[in-house]
Short mmCIF file of C-alpha atoms and ligand atoms in Angstrom, two decimals:
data_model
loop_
_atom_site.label_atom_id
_atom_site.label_comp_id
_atom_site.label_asym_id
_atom_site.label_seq_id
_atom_site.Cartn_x
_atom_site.Cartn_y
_atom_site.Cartn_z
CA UNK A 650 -2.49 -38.04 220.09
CA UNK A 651 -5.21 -36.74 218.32
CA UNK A 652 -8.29 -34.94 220.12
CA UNK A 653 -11.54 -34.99 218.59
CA UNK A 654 -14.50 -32.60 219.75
CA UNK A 655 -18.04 -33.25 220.72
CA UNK A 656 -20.74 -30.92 219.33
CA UNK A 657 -20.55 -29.16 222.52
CA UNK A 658 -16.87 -28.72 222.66
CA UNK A 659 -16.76 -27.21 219.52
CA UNK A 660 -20.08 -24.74 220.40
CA UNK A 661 -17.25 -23.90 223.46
CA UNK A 662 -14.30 -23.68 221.34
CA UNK A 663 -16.43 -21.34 219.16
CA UNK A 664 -17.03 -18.89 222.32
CA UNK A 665 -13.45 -18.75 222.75
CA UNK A 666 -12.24 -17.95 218.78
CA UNK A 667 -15.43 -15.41 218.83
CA UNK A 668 -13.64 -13.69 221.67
CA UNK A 669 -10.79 -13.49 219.82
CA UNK A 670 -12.43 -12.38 216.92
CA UNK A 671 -14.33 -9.46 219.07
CA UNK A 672 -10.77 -8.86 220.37
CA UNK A 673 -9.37 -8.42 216.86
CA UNK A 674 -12.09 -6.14 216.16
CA UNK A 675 -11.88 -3.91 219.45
CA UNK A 676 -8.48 -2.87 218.48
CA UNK A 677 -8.81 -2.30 214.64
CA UNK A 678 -10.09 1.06 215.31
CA UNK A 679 -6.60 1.60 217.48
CA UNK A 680 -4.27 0.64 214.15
CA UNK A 681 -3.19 4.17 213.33
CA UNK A 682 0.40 5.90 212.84
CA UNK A 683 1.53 7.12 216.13
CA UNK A 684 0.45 4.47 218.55
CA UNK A 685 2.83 1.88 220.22
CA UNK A 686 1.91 -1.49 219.99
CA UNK A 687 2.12 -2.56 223.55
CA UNK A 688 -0.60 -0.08 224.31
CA UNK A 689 -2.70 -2.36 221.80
CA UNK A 690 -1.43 -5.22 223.62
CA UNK A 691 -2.82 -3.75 226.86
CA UNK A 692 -6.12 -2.89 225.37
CA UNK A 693 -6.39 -6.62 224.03
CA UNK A 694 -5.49 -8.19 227.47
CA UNK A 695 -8.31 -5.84 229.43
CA UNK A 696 -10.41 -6.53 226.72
CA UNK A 697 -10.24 -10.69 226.69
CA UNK A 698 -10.16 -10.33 230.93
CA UNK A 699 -13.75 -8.24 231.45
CA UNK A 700 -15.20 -10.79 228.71
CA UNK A 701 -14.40 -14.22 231.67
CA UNK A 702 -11.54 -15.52 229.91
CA UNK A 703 -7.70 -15.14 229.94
CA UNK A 704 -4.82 -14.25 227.09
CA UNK A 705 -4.20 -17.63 225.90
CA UNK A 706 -0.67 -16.93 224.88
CA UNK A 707 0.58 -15.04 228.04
CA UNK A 708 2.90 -17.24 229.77
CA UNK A 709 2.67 -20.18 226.98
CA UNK A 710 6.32 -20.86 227.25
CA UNK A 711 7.33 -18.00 228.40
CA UNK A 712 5.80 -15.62 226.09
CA UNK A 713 5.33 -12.05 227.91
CA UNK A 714 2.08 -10.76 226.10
CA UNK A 715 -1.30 -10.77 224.63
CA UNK A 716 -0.81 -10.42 221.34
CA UNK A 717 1.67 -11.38 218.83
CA UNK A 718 2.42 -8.09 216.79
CA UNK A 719 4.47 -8.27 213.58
CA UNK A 720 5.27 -5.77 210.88
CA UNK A 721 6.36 -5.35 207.81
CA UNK A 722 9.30 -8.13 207.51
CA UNK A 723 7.99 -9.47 210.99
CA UNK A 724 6.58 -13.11 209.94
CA UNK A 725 5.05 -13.80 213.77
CA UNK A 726 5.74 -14.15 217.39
CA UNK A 727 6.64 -9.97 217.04
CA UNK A 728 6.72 -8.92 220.86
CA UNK A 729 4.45 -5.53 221.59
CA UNK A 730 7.06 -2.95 222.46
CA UNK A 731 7.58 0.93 222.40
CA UNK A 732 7.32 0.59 218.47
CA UNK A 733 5.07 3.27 217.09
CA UNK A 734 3.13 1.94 213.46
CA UNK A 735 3.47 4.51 210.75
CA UNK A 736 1.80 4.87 207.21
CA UNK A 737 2.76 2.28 204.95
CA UNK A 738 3.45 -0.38 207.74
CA UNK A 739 1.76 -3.76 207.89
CA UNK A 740 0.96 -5.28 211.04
CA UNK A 741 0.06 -9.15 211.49
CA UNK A 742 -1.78 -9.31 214.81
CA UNK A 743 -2.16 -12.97 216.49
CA UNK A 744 -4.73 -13.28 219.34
CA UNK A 745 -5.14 -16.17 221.51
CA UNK A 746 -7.92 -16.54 223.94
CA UNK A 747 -8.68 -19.47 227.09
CA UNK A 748 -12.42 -19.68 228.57
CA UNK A 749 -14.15 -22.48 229.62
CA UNK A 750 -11.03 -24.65 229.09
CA UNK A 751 -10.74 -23.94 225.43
CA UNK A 752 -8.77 -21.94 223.20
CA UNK A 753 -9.39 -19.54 220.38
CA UNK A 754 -6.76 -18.87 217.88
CA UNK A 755 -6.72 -16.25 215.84
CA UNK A 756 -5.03 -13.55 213.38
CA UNK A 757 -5.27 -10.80 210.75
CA UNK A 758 -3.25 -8.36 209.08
CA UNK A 759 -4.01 -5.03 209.41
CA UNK A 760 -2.75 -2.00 207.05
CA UNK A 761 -1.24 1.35 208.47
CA UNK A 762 -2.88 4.06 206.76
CA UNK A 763 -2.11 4.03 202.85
CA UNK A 764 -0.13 0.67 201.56
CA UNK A 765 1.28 0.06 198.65
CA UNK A 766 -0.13 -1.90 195.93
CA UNK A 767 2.31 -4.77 195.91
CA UNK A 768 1.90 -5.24 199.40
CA UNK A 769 -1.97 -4.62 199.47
CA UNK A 770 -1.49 -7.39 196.62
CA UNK A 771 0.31 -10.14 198.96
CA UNK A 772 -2.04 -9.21 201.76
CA UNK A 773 -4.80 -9.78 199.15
CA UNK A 774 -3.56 -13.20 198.45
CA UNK A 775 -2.35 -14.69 201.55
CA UNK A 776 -6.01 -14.29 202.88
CA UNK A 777 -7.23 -15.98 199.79
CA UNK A 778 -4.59 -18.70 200.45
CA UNK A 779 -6.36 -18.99 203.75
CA UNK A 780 -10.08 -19.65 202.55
CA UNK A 781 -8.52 -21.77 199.89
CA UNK A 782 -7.06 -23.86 202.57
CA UNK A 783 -10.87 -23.87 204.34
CA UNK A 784 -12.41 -25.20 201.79
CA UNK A 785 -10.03 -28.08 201.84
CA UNK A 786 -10.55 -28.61 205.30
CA UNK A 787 -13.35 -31.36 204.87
CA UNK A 788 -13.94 -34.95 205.86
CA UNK A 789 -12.35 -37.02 203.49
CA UNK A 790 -9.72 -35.07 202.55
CA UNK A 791 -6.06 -35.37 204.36
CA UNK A 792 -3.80 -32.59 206.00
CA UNK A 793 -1.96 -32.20 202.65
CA UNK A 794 -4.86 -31.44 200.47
CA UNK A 795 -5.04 -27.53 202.94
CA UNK A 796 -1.26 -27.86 202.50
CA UNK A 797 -1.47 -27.77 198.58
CA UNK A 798 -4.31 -25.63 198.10
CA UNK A 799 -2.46 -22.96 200.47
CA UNK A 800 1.35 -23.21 198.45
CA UNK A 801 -0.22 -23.89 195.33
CA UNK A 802 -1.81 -20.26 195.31
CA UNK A 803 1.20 -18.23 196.88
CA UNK A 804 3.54 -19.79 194.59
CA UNK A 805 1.46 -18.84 191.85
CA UNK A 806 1.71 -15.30 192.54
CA UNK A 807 5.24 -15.29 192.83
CA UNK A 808 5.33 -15.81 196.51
CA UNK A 809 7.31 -18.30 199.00
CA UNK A 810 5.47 -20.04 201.84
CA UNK A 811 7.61 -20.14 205.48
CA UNK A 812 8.34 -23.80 206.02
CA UNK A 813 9.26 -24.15 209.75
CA UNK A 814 5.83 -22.64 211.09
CA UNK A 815 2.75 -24.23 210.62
CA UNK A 816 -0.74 -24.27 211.84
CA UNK A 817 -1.95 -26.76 214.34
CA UNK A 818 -4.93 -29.15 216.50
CA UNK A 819 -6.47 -26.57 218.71
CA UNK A 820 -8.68 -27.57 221.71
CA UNK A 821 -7.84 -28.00 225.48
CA UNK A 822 -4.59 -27.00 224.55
CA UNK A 823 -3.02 -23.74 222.31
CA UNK A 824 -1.30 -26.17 219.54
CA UNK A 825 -2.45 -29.72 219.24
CA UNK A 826 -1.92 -32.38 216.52
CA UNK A 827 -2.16 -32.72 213.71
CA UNK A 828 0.41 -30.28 212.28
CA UNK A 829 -1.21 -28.24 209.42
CA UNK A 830 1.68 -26.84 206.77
CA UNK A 831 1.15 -24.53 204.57
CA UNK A 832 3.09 -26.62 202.04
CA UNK A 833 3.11 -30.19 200.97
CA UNK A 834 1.67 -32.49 199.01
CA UNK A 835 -2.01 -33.43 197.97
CA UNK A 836 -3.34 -37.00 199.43
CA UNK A 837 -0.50 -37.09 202.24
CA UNK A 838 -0.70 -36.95 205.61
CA UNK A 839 -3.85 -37.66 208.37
CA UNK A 840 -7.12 -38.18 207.42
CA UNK A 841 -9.59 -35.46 208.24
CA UNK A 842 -12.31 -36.42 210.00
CA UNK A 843 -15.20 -34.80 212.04
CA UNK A 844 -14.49 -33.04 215.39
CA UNK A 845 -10.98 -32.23 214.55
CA UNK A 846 -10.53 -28.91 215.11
CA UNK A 847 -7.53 -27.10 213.14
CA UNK A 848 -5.79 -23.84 213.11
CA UNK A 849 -5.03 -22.66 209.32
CA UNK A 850 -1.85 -19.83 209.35
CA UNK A 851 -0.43 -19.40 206.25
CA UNK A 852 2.38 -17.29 206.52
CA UNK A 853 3.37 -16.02 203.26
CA UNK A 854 6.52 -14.08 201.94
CA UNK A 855 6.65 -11.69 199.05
CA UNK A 856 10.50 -12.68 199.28
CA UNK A 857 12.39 -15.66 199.71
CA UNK A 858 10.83 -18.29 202.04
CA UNK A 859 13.91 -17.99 204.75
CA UNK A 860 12.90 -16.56 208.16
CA UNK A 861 15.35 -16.04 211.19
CA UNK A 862 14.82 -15.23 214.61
CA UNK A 863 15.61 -12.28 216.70
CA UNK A 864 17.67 -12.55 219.79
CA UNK A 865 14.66 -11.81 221.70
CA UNK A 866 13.86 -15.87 221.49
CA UNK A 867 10.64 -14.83 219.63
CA UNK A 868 10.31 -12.41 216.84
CA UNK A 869 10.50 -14.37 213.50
CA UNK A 870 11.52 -12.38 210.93
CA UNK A 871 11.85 -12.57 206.96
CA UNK A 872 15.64 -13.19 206.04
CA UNK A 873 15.65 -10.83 203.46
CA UNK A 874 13.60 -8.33 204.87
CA UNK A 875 10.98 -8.26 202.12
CA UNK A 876 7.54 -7.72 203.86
CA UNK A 877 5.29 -11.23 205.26
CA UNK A 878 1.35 -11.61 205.76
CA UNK A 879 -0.18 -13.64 208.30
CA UNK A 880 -4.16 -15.03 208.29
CA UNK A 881 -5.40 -17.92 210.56
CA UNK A 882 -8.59 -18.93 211.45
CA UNK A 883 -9.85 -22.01 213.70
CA UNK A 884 -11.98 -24.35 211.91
CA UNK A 885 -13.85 -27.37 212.67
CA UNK A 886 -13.75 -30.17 209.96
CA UNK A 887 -17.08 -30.05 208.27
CA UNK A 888 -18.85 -33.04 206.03
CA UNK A 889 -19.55 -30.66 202.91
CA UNK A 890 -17.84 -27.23 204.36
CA UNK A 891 -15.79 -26.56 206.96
CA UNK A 892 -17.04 -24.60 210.21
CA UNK A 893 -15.02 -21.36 210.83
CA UNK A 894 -15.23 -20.68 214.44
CA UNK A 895 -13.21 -17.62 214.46
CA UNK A 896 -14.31 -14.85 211.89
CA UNK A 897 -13.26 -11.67 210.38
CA UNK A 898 -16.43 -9.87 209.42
CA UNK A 899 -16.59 -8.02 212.70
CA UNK A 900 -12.86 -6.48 211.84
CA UNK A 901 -13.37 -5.90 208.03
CA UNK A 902 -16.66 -3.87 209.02
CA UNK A 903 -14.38 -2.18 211.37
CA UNK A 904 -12.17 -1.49 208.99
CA UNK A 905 -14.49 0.55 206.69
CA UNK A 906 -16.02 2.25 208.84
CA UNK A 907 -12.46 4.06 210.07
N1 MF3 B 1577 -0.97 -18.46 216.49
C1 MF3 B 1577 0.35 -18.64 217.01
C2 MF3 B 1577 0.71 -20.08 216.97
O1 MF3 B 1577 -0.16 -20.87 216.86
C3 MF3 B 1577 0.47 -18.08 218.36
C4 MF3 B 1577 1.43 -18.68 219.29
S1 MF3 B 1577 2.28 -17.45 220.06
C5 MF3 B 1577 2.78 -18.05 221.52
O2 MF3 B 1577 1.87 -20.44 216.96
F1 MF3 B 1577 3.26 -17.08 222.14
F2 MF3 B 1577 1.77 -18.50 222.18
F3 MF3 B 1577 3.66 -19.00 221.33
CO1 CO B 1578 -1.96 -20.69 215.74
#
């Protein structure tokens, strides 16, 4: 079953990806060589708590933590650990947040220091792949027109989209329908209409599109190691544009100021 939002809803479901997005941006300053990324993960739960709301992925089937923190071949679902980032590493960050009822969803790769320029270059792209997929993501259009616009990119830039994680319905629950690939077909699939309210994740592989996952029941990682970006944002469907709810100006400010 499909969910669709009141106005006020989504104003709620905007507190809750902005929190996110605040959350995102309280540890960019923290993504430096040398620091283990459960002691981000600690900073992010403390962080979500003293703002009235609660980790939205802690305990969501089990998962142990805050955050989802994945680098280099890491594709999502990495588990903080004793893991200390070093120059050169690339770390996908996935936030989830629950206040008021409602969830924020949200996630951004961050770079370790000085990258290199092919991997600057897929980070580069899978965020456009992301806004590409946004501006799809208007009434009218269907599920696969996001889907398209997201492969259609990555592909042209040499790059493989991950098939068996997708993006998702978000409301009074972390994942609702519809499903949102980041592949498929133009014209197919639901209609998009207004007060849906989507996550967009495109998860993007400068390698082959294969994933597999770690014994750990969580960590998803490329099959042949080659390094994978992650974006998402939370959007509502929009009559012209859609709405972004989450947002990443706060981080990329962050960013250059560091
Ligand atoms: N953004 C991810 C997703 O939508 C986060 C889920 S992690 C989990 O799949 F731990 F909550 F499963
Ligand atoms: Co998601």
């Amino acid at each position: 079953m499909v969910f669709y939002k009141t106005n006020e809803e989504i104003e709620l479901l905007r507190e809750s990806n902005l929190l996110v997005s605040k959350t995102l941006t309280e540890i960019a300053s923290m993504m430096k060589p040398g620091i283990n990324t459960l002691a981000i993960d600690k900073r992010a739960e403390e962080f979500i708590r003293d703002h009235g709301a609660e980790p939205g992925f802690k305990g969501y089937n089990g998962y142990p933590n805050t955050l989802c923190i994945s680098v280099n071949d890491q594709v999502v679902h990495g588990i903080p650990s004793d893991y200390e980032l070093k120059e050169g590493d690339i770390v996908s960050v996935d936030c989830g947040t629950k206040k008021n009822g409602f969830y924020g969803d949200s996630a951004y790769t961050f770079m370790i220091g000085e990258v290199n320029a092919d991997i600057r270059k897929l980070l580069k792209v899978t965020r456009e792949c992301l806004y590409l997929g946004i501006e799809k993501a208007v009434t009218g259009n269907r599920v696969g027109d996001i889907s398209y616009a997201i492969q259609t990119h990555a592909e042209a830039n040499g790059y493989s989209v991950v098939r068996e994680l997708v993006g998702h319905g978000v409301g009074r629950q972390l994942h609702e329908k519809p499903e949102v690939p980041n592949y498929g077909r133009k014209g197919v699939g639901m209609k998009l209409n207004r007060g849906l309210v989507i996550a967009i994740e495109p998860m993007i592989n400068m390698g082959k599109k294969e994933i597999k996952q770690a014994r750990d029941g969580w960590t998803i990682s490329t099959a042949d190691k080659m390094p994978s970006a992650h974006f998402e944002h939370t959007v509502a469907i929009g009559d012209q544009k859609a709405d972004i709810l989450s947002t990443f100006d706060c981080i990329d400010k962050e960013i250059i100021k560091k």
